[in-house]
mmCIF file of C-alpha atoms and ligand atoms in Angstrom:
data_model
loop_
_atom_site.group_PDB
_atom_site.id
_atom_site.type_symbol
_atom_site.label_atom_id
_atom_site.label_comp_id
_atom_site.label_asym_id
_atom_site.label_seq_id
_atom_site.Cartn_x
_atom_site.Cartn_y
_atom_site.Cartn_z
ATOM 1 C CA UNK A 353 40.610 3.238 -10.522
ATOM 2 C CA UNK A 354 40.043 -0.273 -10.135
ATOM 3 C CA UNK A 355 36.320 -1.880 -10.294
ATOM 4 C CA UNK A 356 34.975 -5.033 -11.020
ATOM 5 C CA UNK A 357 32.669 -5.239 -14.165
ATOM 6 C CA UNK A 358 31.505 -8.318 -16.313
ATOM 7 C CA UNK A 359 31.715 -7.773 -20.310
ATOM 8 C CA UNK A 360 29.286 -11.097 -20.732
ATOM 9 C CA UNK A 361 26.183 -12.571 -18.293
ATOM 10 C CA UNK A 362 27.040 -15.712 -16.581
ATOM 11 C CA UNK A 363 28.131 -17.490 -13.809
ATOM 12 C CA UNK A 364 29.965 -15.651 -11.506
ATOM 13 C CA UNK A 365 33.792 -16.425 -13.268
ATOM 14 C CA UNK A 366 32.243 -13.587 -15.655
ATOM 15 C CA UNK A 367 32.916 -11.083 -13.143
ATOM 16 C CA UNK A 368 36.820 -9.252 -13.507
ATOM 17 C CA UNK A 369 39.120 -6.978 -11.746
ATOM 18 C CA UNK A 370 39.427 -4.067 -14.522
ATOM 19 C CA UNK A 371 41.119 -0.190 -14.536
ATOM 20 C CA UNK A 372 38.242 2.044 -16.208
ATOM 21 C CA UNK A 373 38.615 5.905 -15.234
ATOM 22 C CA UNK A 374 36.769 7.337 -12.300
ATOM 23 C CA UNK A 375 32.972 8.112 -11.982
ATOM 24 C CA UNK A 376 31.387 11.991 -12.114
ATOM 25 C CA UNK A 377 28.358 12.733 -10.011
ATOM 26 C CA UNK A 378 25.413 13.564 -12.363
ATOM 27 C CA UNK A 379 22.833 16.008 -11.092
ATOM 28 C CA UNK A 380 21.417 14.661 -7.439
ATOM 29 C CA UNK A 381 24.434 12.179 -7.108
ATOM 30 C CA UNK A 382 27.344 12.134 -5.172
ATOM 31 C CA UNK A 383 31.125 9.925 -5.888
ATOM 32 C CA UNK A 384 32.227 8.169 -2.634
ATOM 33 C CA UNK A 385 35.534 6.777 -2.128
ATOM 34 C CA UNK A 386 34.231 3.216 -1.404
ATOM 35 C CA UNK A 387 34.784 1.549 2.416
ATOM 36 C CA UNK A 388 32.995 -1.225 1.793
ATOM 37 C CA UNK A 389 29.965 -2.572 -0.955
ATOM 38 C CA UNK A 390 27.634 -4.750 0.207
ATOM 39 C CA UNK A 391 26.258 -8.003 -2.292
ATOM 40 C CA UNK A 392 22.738 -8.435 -2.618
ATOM 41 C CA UNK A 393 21.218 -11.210 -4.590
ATOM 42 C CA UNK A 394 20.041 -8.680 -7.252
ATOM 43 C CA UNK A 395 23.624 -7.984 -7.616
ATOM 44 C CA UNK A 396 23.820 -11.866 -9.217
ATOM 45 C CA UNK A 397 20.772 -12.080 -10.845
ATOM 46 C CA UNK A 398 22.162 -8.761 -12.954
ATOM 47 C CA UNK A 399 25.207 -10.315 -13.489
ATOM 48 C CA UNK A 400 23.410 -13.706 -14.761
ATOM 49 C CA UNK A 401 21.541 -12.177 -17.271
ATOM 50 C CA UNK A 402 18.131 -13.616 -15.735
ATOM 51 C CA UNK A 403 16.886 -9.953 -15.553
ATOM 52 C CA UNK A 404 17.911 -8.650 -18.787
ATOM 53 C CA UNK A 405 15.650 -8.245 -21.820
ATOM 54 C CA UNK A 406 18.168 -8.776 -24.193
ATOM 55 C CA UNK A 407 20.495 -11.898 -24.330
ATOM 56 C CA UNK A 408 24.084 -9.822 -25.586
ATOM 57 C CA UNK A 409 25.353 -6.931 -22.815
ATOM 58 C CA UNK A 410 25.599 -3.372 -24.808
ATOM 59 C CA UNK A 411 29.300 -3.236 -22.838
ATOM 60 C CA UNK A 412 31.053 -3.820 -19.852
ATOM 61 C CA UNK A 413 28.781 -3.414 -17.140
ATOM 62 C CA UNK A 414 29.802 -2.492 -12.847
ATOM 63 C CA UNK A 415 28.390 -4.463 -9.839
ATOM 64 C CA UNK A 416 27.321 -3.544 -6.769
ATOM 65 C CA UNK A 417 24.078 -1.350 -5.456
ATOM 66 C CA UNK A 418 25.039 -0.880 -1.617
ATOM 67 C CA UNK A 419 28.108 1.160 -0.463
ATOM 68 C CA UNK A 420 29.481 3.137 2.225
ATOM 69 C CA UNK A 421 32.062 5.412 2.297
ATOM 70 C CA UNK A 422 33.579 9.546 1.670
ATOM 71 C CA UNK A 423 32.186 12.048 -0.408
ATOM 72 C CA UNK A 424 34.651 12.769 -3.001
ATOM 73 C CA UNK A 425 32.323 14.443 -5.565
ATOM 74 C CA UNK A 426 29.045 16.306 -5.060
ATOM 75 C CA UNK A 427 26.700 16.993 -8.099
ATOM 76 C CA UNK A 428 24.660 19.919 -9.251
ATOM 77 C CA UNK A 429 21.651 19.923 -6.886
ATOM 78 C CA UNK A 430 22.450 18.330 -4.002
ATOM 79 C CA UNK A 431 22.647 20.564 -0.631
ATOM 80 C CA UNK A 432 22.175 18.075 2.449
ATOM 81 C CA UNK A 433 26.229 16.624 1.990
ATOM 82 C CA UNK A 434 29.617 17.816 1.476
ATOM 83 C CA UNK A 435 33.128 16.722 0.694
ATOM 84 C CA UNK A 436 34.828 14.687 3.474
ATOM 85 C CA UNK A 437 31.453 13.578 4.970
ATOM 86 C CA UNK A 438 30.941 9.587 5.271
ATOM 87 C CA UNK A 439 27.963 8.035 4.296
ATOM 88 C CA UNK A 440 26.255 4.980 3.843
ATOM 89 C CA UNK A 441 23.497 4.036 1.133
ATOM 90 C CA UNK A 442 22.695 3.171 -2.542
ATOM 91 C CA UNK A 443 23.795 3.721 -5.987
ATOM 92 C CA UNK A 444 25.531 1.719 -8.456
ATOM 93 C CA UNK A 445 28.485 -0.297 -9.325
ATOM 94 C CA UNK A 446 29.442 0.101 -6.094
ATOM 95 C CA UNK A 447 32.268 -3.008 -6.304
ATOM 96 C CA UNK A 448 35.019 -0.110 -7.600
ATOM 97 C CA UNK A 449 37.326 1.752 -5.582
ATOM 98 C CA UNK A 450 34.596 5.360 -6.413
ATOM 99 C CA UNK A 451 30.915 4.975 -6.775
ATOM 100 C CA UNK A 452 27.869 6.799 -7.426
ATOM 101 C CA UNK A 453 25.075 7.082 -4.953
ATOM 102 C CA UNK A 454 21.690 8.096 -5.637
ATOM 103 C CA UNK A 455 20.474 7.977 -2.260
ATOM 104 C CA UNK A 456 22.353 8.205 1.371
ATOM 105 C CA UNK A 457 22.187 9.030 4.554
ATOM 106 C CA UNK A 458 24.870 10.593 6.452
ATOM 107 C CA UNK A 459 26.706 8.464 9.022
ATOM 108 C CA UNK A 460 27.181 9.181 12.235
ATOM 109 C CA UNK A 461 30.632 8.755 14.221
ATOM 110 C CA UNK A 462 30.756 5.148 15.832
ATOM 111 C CA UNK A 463 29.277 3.210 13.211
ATOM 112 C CA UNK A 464 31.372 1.359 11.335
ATOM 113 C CA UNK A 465 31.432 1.900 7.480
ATOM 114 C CA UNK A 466 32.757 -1.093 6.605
ATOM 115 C CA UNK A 467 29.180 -2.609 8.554
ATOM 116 C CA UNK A 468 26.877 -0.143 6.797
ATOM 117 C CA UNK A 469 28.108 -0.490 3.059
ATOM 118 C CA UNK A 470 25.892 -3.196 3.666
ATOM 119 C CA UNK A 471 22.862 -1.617 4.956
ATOM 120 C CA UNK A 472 21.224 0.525 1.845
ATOM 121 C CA UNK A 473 18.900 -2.264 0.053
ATOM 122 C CA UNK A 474 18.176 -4.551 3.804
ATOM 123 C CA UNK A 475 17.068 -1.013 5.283
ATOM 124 C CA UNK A 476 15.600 0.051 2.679
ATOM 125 C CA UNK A 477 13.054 -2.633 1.513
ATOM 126 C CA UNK A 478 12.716 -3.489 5.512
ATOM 127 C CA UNK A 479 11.090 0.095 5.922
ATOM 128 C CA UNK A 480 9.409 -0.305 2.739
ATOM 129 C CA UNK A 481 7.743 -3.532 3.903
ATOM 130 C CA UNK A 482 7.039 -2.168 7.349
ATOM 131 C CA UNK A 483 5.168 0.337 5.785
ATOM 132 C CA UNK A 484 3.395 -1.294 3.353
ATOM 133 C CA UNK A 485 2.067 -4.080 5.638
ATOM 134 C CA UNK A 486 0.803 -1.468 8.090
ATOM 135 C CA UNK A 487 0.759 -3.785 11.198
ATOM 136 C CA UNK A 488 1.156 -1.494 14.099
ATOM 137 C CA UNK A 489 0.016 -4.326 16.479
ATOM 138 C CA UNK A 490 1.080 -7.784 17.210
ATOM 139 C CA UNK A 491 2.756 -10.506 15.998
ATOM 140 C CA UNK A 492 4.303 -10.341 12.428
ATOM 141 C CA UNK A 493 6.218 -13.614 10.841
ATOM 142 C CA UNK A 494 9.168 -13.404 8.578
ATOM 143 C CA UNK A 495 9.598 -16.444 6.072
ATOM 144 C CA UNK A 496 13.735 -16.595 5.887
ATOM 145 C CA UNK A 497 14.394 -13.989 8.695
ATOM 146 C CA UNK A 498 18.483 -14.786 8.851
ATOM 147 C CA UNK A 499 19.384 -13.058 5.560
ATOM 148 C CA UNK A 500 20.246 -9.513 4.294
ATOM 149 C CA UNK A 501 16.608 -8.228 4.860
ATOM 150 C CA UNK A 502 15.184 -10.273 7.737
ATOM 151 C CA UNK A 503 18.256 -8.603 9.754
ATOM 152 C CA UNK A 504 17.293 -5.735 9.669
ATOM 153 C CA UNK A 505 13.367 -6.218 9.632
ATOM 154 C CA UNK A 506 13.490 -8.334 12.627
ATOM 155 C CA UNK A 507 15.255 -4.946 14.564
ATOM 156 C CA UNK A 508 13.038 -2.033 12.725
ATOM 157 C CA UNK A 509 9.597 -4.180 13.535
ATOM 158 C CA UNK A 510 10.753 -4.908 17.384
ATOM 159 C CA UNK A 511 11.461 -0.851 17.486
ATOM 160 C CA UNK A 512 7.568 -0.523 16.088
ATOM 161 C CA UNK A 513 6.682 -2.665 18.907
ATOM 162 C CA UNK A 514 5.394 -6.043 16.748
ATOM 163 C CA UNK A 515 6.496 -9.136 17.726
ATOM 164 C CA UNK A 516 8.480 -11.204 15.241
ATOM 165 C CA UNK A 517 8.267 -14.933 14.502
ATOM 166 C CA UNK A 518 11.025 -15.545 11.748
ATOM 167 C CA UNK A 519 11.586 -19.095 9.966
ATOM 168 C CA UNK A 520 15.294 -19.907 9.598
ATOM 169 C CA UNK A 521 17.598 -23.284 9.520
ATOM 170 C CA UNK A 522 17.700 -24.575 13.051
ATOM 171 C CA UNK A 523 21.177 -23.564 13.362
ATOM 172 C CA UNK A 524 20.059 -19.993 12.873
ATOM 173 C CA UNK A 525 17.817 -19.815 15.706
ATOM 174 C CA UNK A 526 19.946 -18.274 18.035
ATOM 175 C CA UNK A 527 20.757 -15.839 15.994
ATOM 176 C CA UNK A 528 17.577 -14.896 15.291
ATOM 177 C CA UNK A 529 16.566 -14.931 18.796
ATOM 178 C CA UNK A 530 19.728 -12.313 19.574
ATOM 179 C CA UNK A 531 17.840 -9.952 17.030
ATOM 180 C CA UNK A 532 14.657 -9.737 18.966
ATOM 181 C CA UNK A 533 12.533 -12.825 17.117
ATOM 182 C CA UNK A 534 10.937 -15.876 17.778
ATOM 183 C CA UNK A 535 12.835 -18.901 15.593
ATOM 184 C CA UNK A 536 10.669 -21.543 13.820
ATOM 185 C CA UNK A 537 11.848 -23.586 11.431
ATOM 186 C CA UNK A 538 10.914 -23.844 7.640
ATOM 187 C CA UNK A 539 9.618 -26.786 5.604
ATOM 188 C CA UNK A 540 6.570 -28.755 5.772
ATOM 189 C CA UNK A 541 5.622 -28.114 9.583
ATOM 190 C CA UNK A 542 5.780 -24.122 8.682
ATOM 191 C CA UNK A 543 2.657 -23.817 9.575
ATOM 192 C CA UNK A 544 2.691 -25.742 12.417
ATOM 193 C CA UNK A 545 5.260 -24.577 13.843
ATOM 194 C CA UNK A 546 4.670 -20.934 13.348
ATOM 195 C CA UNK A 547 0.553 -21.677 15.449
ATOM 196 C CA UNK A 548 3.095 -23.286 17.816
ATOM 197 C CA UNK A 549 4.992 -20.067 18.457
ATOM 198 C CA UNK A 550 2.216 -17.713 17.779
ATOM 199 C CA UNK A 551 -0.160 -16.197 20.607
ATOM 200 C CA UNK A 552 -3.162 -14.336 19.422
ATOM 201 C CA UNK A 553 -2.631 -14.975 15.519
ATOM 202 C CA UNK A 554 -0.377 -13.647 12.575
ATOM 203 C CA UNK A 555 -1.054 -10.050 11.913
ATOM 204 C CA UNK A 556 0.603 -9.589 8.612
ATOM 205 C CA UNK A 557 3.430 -12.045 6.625
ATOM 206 C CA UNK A 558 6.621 -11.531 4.938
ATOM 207 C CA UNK A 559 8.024 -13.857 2.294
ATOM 208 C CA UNK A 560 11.522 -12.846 1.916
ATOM 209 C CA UNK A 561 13.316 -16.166 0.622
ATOM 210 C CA UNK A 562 10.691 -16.833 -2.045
ATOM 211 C CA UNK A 563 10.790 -20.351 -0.878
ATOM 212 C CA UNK A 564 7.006 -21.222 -2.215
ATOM 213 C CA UNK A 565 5.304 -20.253 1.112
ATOM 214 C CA UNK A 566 2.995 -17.846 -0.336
ATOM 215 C CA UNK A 567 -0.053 -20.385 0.496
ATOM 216 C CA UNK A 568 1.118 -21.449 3.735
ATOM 217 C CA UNK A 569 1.589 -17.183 4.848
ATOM 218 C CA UNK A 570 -2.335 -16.781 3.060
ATOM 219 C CA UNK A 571 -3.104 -19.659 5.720
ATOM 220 C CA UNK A 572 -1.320 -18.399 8.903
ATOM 221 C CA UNK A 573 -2.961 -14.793 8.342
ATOM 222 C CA UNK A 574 -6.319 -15.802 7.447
ATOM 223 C CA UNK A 575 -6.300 -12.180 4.559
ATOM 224 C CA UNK A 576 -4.466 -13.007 1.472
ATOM 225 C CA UNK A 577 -4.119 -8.765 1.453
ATOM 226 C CA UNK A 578 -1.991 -9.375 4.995
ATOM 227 C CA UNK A 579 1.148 -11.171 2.805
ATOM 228 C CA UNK A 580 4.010 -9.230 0.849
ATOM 229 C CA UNK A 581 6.485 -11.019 -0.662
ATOM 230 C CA UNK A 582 9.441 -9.781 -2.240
ATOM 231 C CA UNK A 583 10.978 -12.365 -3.925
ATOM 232 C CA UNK A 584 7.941 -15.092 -5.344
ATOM 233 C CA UNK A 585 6.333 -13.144 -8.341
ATOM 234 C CA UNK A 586 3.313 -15.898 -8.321
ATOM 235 C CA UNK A 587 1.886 -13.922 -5.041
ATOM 236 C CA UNK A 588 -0.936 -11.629 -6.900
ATOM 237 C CA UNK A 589 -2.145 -14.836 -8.433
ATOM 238 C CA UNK A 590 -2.913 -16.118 -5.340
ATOM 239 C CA UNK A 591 -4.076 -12.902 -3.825
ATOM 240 C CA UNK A 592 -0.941 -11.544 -2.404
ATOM 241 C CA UNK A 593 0.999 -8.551 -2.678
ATOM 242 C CA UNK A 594 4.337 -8.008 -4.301
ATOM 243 C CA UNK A 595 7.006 -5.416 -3.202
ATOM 244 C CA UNK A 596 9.954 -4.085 -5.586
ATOM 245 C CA UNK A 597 11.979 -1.447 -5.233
ATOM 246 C CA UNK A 598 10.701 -0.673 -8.928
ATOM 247 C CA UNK A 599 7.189 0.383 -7.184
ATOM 248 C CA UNK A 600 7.723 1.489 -3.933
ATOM 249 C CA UNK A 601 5.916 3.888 -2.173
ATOM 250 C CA UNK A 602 8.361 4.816 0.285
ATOM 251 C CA UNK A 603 11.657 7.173 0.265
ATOM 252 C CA UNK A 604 14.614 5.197 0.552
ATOM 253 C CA UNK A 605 15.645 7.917 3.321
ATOM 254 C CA UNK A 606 12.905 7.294 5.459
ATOM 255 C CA UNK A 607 14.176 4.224 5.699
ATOM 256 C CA UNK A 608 18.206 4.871 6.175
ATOM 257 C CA UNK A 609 16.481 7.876 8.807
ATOM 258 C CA UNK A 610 14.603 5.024 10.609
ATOM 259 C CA UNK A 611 17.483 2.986 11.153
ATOM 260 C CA UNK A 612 19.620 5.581 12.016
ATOM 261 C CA UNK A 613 17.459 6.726 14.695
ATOM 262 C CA UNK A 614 17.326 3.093 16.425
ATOM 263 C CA UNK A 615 20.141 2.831 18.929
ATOM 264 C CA UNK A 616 22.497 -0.332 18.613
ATOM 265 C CA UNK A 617 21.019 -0.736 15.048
ATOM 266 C CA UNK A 618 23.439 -3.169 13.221
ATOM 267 C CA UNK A 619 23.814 -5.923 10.616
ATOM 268 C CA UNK A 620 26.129 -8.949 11.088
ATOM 269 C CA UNK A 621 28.692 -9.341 8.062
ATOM 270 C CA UNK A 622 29.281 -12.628 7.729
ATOM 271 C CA UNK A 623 32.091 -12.415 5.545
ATOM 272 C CA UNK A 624 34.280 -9.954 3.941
ATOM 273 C CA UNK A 625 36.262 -10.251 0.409
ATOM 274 C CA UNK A 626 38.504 -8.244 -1.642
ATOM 275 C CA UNK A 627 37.843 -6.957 -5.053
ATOM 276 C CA UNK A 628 39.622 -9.887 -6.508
ATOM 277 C CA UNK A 629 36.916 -12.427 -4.776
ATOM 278 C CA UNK A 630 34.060 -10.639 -5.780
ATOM 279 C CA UNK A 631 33.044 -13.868 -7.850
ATOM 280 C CA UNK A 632 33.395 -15.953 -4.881
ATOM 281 C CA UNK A 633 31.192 -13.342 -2.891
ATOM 282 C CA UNK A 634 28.333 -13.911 -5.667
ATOM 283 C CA UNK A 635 28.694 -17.459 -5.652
ATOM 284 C CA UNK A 636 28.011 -17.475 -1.851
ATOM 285 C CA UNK A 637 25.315 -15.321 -1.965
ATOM 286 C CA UNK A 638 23.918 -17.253 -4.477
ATOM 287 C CA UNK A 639 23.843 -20.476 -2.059
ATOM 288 C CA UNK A 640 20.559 -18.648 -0.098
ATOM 289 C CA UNK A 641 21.921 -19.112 3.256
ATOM 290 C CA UNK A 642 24.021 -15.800 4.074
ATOM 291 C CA UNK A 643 23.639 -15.306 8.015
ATOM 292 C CA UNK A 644 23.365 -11.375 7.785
ATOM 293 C CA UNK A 645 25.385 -9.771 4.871
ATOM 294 C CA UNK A 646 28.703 -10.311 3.049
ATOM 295 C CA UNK A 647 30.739 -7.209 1.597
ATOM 296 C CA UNK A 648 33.441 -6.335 -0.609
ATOM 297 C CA UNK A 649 36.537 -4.281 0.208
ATOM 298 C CA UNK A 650 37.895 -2.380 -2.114
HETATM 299 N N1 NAP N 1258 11.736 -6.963 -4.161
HETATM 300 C C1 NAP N 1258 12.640 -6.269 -3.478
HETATM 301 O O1 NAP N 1258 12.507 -5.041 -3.334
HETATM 302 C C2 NAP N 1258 13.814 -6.972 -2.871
HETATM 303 C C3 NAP N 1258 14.708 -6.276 -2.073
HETATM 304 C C4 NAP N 1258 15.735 -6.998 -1.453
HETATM 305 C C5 NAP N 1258 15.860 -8.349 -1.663
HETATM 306 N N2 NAP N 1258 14.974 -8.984 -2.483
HETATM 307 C C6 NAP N 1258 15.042 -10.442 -2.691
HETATM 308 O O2 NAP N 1258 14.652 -11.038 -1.457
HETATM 309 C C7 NAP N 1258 15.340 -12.257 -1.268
HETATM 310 C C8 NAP N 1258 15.972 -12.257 0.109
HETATM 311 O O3 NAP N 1258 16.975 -11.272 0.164
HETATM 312 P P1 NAP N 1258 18.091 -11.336 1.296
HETATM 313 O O4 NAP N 1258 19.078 -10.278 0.988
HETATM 314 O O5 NAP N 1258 17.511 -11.368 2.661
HETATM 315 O O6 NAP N 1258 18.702 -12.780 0.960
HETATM 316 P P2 NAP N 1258 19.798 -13.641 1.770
HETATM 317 O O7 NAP N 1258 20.624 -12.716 2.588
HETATM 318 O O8 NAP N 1258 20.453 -14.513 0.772
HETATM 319 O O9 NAP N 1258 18.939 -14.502 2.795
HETATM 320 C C9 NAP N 1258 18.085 -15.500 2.389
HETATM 321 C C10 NAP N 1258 17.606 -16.228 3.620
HETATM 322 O O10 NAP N 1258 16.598 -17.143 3.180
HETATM 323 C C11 NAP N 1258 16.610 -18.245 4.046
HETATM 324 N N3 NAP N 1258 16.142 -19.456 3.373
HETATM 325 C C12 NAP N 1258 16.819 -20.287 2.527
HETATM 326 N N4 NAP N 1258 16.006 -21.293 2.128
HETATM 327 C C13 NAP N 1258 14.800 -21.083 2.739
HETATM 328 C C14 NAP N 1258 13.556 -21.757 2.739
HETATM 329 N N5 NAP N 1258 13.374 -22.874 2.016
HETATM 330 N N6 NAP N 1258 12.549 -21.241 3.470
HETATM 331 C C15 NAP N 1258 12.698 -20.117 4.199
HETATM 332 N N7 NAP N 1258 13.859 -19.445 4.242
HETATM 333 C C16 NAP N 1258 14.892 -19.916 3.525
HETATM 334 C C17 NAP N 1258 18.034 -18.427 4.496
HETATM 335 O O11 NAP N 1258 17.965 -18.849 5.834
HETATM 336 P P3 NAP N 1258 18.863 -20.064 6.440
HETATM 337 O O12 NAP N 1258 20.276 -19.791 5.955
HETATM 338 O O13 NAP N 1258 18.691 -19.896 7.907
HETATM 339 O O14 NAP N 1258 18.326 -21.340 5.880
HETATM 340 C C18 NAP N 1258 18.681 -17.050 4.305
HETATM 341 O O15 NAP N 1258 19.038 -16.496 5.513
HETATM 342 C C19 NAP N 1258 16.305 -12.385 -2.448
HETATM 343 O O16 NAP N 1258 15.709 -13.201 -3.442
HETATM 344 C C20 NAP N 1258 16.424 -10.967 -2.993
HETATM 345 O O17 NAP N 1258 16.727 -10.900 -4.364
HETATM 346 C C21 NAP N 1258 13.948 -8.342 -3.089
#
């Protein structure tokens, strides 16, 4: 089957259009026949070596953590999907014409698997955060609410019932304002311009972007303990929690259940690209200012 891999870390020329032989499902994993993969930026900080303890790659190594697609293969252990069935979720090197999942969620007729290859990680660490915040009342902000994740928090919060305040580039705001949220803009007025929008206060903040806002959130909520970020890995010196999926407390299917269960749940794809462009997908991705997701089409 064709996939693309990357024998070296680097820029995103590194990644390659290859023939390797097809995956197996190990024991709780399933094979999909990939619709569509969804990039995340961990996808290019993998492939750029900035996460990897040792400088040389032990071989060729896949991309891709989000997919959507049919069950091909189902492994030893796993009872709640069969053959034929189409599902959405996460696994890995998911930029291949068959990929593993570790965790899914079937999908119901009428959505799109093309949209949802690109929901696993956004839903996931959305209900993660949700959860971990614990705001069941008022008004939440988002810092960089137009991405990946901040699509589909902005939706998952309004279904809690918080209101949303999300900081995006001006020409963002009406997007943001179609998902439910209140657009500020980012930069030195942040925190003006997030008392401007607020009424009553900031329950709980979000850094998503990592964009050095960890001080200016601590101000807006007044409790250090009321800001997650998952992206700026100073936050615990200043007081502030960090979120990975490394330590989360949540299942991954609570999540994919929770947006399941919201009707007209969707994320925008900005862009779609072949195998062949994967690199060009990672480069964009890369630039910080995806509106919604991009995926890759086998
Ligand atoms: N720890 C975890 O579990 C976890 C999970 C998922 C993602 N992440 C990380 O979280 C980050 C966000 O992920 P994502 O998928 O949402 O990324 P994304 O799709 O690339 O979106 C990033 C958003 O940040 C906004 N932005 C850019 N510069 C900004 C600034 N100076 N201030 C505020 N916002 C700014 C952009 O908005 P405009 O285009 O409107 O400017 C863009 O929409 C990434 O670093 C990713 O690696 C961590």
């Amino acid at each position: 089957m064709r996939a693309v891999q990357f024998s070296t870390y680097g820029t995103p020329d590194v990644l390659e259009v290859v023939t390797i032989s097809e995956p197996r499902a190990g024991r709780g994993e399933i094979v999909i026949e990939v619709a569509s993969a969804g990039i995340n930026q961990i996808d290019t900080k993998i492939r750029s070596g900035s996460m990897a303890a040792t400088a040389e790659l032990a071989a060729p190594a896949g991309t891709g953590v989000d997919a959507a697609g049919t069950v091909v293969e189902v492994g030893d252990g796993v009872d709640d999907v069969a053959i034929g069935d189409v599902v959405f979720g996460t696994g890995r090197g998911t930029l291949a014409e068959r990929a593993i999942l570790d965790q899914w969620a079937i999908l119901p007729a009428g959505i799109d698997p093309v949209e949802a290859g690109a929901w696993g990680v956004a839903v996931e660490t959305s209900h993660r955060l949700l959860s971990d915040l614990g705001v069941t009342r008022g008004t939440i902000l988002l810092s960089g609410a137009s991405g990946g994740v901040g699509s589909a928090l902005i939706q998952l919060a309004r279904a809690r019932g918080l209101r949303v305040i999300g900081s995006a580039s001006p020409k963002n705001h009406p997007y943001l304002e179609q998902l439910g949220a209140v657009p500020v803009a980012y930069g030195q007025e942040l925190v003006a311009n997030v008392r401007a929008a607020a009424r009553g206060g900031i329950a709980g903040a979000l850094d998503l972007s990592g964009a050095g806002v960890i001080s200016d959130l601590i101000t807006l909520t007044g409790d250090a303990s009321q800001v997650i970020s998952i992206s700026d890995f100073t936050a615990p010196q200043q007081g502030a929690r960090i979120s990975t999926g490394a330590t989360r407390t949540t299942s991954p299917r609570d999540g994919f259940a929770e947006a399941l269960a919201l009707p007209g749940f969707t994320l925008h794809i900005e862009k779609r690209f072949s195998l062949e462009d994967a690199g060009e997908a990672h480069r964009s991705v890369e630039g910080g200012h995806t509106v919604g997701k991009l995926v890759v089409i086998p």
